[in-house]
JSON list of C-alpha atoms and ligand atoms in Angstrom, two decimals:
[
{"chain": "A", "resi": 1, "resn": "UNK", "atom": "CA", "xyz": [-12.78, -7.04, 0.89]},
{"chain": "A", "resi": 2, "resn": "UNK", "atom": "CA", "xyz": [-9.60, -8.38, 2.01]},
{"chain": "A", "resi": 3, "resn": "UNK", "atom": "CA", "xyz": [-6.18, -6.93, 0.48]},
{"chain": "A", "resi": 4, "resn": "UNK", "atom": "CA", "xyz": [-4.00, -9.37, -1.37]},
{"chain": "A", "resi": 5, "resn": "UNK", "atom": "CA", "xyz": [-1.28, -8.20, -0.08]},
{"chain": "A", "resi": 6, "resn": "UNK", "atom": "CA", "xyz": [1.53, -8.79, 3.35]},
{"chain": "A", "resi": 7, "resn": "UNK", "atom": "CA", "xyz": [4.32, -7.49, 4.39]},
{"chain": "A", "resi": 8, "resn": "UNK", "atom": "CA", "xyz": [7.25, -9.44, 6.15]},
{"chain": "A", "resi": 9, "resn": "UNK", "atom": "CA", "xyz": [10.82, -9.20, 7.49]},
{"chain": "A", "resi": 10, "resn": "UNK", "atom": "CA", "xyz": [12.91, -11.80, 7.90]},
{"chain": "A", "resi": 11, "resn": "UNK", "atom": "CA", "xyz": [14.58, -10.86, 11.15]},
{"chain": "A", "resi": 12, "resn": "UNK", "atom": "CA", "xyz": [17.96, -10.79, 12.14]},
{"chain": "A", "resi": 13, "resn": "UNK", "atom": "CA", "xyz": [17.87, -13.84, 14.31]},
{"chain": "A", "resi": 14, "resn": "UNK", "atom": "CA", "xyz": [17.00, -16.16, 10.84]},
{"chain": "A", "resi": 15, "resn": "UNK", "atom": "CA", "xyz": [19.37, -14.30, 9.02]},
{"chain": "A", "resi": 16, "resn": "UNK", "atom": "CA", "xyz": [22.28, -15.11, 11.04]},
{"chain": "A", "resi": 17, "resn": "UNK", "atom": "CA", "xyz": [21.53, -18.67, 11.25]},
{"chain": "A", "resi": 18, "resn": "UNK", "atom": "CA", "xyz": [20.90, -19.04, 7.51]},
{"chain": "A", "resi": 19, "resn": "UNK", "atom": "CA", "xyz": [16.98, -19.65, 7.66]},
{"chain": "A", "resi": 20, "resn": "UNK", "atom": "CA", "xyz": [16.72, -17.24, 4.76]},
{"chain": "A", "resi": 21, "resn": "UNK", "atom": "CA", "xyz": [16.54, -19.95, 2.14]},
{"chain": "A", "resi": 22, "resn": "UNK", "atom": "CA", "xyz": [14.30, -22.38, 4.06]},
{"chain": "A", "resi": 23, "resn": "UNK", "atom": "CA", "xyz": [11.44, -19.51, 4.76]},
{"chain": "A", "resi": 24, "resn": "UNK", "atom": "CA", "xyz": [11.85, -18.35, 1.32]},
{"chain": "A", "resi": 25, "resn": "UNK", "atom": "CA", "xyz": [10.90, -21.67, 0.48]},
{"chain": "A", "resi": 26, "resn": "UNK", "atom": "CA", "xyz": [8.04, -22.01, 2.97]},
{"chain": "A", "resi": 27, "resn": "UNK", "atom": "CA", "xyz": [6.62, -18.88, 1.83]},
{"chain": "A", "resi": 28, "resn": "UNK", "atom": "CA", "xyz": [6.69, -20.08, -2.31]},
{"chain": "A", "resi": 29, "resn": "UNK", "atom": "CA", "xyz": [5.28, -23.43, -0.82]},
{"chain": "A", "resi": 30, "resn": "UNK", "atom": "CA", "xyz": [2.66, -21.99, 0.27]},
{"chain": "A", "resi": 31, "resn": "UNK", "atom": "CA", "xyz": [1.70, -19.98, -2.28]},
{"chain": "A", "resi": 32, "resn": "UNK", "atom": "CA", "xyz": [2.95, -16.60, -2.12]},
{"chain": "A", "resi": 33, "resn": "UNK", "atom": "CA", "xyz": [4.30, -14.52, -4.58]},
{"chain": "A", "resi": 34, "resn": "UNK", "atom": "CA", "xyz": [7.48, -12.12, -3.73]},
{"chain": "A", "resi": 35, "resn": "UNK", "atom": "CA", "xyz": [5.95, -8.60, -5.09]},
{"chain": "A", "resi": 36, "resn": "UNK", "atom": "CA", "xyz": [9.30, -6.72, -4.19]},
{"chain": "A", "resi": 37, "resn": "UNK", "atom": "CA", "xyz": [12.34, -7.55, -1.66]},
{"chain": "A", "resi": 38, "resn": "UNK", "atom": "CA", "xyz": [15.55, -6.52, -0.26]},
{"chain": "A", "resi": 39, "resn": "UNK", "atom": "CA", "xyz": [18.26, -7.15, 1.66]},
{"chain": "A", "resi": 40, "resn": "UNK", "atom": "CA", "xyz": [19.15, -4.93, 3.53]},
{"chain": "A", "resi": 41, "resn": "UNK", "atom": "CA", "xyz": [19.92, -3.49, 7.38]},
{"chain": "A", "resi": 42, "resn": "UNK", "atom": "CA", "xyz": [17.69, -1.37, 9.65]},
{"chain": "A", "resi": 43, "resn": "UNK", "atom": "CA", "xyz": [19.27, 2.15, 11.39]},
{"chain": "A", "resi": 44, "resn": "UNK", "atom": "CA", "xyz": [17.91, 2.13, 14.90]},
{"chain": "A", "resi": 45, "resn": "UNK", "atom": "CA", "xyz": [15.84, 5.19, 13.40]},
{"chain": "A", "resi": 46, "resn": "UNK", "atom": "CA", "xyz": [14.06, 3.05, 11.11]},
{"chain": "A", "resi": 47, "resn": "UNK", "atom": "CA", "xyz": [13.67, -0.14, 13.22]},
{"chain": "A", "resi": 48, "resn": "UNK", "atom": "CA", "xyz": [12.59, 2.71, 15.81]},
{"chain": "A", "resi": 49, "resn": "UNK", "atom": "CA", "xyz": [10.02, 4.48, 13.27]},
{"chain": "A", "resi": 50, "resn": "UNK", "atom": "CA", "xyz": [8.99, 1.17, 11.61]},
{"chain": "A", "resi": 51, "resn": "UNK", "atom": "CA", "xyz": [7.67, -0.30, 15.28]},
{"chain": "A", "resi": 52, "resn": "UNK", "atom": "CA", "xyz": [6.41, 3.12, 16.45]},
{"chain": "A", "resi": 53, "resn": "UNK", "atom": "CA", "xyz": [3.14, 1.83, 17.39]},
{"chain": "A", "resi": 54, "resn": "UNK", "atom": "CA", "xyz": [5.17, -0.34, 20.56]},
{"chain": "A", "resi": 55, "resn": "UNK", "atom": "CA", "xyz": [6.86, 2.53, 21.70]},
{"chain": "A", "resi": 56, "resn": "UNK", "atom": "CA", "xyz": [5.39, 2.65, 24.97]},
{"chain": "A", "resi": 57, "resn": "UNK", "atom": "CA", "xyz": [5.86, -0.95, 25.76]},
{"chain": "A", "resi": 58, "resn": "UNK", "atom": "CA", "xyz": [8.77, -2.19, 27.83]},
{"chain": "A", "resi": 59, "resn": "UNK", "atom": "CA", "xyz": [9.99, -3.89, 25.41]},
{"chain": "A", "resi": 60, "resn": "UNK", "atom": "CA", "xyz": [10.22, -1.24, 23.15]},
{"chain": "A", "resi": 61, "resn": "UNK", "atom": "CA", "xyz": [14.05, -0.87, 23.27]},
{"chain": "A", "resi": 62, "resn": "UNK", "atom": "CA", "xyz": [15.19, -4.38, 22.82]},
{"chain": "A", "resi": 63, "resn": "UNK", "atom": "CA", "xyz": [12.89, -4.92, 20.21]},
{"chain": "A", "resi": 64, "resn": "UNK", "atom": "CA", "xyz": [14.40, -1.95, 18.40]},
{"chain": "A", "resi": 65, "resn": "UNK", "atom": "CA", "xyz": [17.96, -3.23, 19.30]},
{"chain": "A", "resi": 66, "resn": "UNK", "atom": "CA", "xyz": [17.40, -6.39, 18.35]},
{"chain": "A", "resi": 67, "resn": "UNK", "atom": "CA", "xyz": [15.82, -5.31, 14.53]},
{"chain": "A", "resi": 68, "resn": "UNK", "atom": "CA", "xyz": [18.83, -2.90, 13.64]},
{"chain": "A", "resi": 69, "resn": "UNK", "atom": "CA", "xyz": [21.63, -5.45, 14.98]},
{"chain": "A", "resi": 70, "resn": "UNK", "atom": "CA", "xyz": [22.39, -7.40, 11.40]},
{"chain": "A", "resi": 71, "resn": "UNK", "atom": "CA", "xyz": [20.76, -7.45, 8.06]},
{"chain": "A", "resi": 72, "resn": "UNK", "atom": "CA", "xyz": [17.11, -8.41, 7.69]},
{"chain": "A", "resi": 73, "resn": "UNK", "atom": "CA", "xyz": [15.25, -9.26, 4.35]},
{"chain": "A", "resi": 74, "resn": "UNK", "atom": "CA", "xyz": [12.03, -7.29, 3.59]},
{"chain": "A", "resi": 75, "resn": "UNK", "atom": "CA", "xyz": [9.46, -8.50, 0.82]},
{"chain": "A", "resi": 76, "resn": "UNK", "atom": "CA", "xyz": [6.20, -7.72, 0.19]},
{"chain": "A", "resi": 77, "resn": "UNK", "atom": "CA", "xyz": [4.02, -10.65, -0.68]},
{"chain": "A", "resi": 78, "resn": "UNK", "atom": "CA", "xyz": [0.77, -11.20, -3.21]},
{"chain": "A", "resi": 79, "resn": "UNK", "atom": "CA", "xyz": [-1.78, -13.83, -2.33]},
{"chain": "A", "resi": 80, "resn": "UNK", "atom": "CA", "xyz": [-5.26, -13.56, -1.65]},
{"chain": "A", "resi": 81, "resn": "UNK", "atom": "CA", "xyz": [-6.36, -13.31, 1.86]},
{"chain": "A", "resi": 82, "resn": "UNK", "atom": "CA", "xyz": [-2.43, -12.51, 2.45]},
{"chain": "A", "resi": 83, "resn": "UNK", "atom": "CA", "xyz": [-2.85, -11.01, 5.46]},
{"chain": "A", "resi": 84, "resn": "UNK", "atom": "CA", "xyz": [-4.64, -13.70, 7.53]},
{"chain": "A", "resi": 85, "resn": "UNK", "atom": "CA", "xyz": [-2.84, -16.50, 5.68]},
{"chain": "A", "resi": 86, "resn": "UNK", "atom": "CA", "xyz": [0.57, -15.23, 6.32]},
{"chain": "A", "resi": 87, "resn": "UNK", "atom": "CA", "xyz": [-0.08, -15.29, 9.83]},
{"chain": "A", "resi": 88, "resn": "UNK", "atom": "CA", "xyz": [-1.15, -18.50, 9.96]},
{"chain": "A", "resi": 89, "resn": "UNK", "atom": "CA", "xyz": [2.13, -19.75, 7.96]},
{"chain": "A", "resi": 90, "resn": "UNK", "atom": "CA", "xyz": [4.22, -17.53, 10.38]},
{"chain": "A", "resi": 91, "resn": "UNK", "atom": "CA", "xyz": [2.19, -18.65, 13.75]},
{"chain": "A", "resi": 92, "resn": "UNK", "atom": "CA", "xyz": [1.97, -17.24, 17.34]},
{"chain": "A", "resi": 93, "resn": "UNK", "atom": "CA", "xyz": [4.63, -14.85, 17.98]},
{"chain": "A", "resi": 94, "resn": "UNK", "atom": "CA", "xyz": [5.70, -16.51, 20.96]},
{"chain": "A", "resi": 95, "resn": "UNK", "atom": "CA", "xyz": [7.66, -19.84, 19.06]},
{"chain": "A", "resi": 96, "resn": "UNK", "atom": "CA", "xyz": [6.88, -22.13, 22.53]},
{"chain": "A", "resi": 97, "resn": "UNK", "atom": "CA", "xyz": [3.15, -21.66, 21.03]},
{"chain": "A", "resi": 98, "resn": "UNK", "atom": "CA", "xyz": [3.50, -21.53, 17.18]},
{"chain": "A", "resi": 99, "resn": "UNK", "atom": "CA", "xyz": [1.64, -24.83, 15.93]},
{"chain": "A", "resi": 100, "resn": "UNK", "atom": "CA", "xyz": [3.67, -27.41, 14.35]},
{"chain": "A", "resi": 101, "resn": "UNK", "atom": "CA", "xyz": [4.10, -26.68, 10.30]},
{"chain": "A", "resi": 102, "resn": "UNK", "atom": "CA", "xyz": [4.30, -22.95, 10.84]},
{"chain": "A", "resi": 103, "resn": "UNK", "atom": "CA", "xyz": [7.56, -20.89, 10.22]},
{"chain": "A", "resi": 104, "resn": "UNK", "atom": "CA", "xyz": [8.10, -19.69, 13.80]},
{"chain": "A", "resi": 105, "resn": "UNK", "atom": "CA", "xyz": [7.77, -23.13, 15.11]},
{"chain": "A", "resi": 106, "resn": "UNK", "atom": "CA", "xyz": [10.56, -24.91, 13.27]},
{"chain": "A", "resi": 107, "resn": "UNK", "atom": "CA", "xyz": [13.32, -21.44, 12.80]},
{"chain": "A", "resi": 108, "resn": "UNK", "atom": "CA", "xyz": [12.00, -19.17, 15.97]},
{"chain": "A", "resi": 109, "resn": "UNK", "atom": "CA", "xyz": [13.65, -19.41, 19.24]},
{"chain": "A", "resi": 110, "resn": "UNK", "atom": "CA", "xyz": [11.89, -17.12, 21.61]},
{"chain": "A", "resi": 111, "resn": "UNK", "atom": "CA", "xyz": [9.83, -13.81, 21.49]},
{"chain": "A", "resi": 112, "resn": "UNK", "atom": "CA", "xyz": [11.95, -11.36, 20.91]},
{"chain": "A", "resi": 113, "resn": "UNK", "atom": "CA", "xyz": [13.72, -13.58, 18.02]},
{"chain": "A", "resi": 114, "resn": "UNK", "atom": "CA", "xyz": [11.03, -15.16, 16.12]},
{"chain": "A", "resi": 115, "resn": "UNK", "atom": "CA", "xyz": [12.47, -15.14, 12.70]},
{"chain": "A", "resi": 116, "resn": "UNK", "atom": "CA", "xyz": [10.06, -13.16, 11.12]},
{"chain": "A", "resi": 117, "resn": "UNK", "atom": "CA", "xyz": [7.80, -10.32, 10.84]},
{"chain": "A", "resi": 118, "resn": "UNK", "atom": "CA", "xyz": [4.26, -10.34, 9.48]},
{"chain": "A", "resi": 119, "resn": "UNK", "atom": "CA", "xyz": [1.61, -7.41, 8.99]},
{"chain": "A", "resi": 120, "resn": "UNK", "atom": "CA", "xyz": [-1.49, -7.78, 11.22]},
{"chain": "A", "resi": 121, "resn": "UNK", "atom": "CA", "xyz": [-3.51, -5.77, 9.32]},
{"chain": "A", "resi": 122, "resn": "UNK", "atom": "CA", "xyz": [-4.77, -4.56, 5.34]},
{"chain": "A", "resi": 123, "resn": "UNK", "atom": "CA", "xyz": [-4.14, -0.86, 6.85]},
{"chain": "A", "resi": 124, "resn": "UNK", "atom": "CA", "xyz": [-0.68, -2.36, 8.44]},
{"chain": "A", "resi": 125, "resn": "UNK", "atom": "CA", "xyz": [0.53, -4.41, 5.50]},
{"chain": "A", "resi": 126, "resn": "UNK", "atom": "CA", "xyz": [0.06, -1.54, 3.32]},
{"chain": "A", "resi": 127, "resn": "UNK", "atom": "CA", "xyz": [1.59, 1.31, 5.64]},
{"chain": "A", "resi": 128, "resn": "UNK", "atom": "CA", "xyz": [4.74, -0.98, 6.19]},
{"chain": "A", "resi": 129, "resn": "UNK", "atom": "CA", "xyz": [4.73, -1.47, 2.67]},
{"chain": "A", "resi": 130, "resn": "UNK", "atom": "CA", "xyz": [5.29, 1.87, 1.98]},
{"chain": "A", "resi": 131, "resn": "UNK", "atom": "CA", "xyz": [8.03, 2.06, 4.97]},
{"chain": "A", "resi": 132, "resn": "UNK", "atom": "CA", "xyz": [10.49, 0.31, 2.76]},
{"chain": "A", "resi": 133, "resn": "UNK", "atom": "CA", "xyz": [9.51, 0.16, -0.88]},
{"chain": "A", "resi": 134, "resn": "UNK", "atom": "CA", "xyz": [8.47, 2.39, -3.78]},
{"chain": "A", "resi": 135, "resn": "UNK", "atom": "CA", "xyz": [6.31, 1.64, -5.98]},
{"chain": "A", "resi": 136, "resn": "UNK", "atom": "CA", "xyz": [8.92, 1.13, -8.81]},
{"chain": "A", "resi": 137, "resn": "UNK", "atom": "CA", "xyz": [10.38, -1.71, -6.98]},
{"chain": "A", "resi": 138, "resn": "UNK", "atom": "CA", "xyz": [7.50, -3.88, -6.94]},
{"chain": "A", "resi": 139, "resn": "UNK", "atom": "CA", "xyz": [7.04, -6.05, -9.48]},
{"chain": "B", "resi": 1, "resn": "LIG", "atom": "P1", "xyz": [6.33, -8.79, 15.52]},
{"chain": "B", "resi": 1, "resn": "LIG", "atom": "O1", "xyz": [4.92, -9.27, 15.55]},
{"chain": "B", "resi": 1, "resn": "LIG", "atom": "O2", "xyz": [7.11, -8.92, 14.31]},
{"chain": "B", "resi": 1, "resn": "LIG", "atom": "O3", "xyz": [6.33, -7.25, 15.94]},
{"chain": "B", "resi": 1, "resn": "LIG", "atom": "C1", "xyz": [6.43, -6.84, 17.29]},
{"chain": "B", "resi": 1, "resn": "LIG", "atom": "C2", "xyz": [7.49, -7.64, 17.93]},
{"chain": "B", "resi": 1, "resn": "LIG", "atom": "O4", "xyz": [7.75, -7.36, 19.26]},
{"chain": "B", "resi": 1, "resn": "LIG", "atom": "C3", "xyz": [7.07, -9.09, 17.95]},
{"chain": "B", "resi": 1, "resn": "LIG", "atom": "O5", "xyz": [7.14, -9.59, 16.64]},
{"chain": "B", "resi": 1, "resn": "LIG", "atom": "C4", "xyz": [8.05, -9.71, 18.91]},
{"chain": "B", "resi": 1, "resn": "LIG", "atom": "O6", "xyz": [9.25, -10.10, 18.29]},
{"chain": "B", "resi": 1, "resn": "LIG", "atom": "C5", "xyz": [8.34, -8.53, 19.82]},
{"chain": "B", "resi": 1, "resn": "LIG", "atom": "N1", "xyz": [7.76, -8.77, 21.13]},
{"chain": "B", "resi": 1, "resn": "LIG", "atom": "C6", "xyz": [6.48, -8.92, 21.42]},
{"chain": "B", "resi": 1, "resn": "LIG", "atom": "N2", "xyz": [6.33, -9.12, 22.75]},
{"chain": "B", "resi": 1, "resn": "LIG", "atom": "C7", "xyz": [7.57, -9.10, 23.27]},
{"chain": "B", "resi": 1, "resn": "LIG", "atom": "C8", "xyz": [8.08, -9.24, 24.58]},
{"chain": "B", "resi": 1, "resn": "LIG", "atom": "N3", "xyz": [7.26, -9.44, 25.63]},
{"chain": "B", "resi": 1, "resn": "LIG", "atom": "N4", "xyz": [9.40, -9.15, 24.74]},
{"chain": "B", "resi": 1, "resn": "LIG", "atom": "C9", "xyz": [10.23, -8.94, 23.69]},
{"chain": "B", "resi": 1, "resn": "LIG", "atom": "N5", "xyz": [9.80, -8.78, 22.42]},
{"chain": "B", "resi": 1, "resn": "LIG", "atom": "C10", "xyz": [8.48, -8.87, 22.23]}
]
């Protein structure tokens, strides 16, 4: 049975160009609820344990440079089928082939900075979960 819930970053990228209030929206829009969320910045040790399944791709240390350079917002979210409909709000990761209506394709810019982070996985979403919140801070 699929989980009901996602997790998702928005990235430092969105933050810095003041996307946070238009995903937030997109995300409500479409249905989600916002079970816990911060704001809040990433040490390269976290943005380095939090993607420690890409360590051995070469683009390993931007990607961890890039997460921990300015304040991100972290949320879990409660829908059902959250998972697979998160990604299809978010889109491809690569913005140049995110499908019109999604979140990458109108705030990403390229693949590196794609405004926003979303769990590809039950086991994922719940493991990432647990990276940044306890459980008395969802709600
Ligand atoms: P996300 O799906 O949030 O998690 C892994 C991230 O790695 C991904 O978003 C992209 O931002 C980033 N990424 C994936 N492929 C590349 C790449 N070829 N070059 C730089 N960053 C990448």
């Amino acid at each position: 049975m699929a989980n009901n819930i996602t997790f998702t970053m928005i990235k430092p990228d969105a933050v810095k160009n003041n996307y946070i209030g238009g995903i937030l929206a997109m995300i409500n829009e479409a249905g989600f609820k916002i079970k816990a969320m911060k704001y809040t910045q990433l040490t390269k040790a976290d943005a380095e344990g939090f993607y420690e399944v890409h360590k051995e791709r070469p683009f390993f240390g931007e990607l961890v440079n890039f997460m921990s350079s300015g304040p991100i917002v972290a949320a879990i979210l409660e829908k059902d089928n959250a998972v697979a409909d998160f990604r299809k709000l978010i889109g491809a990761t690569n913005p140049a082939e995110a499908e019109e209506g999604t979140i990458r394709k109108k705030y990403a810019t390229s693949l590196g900075e794609n405004a926003v982070h979303g769990s590809d996985s039950d086991e994922n979403a719940a493991i990432e979960a647990n990276f940044h919140f306890a459980m008395t801070e969802r709600f």
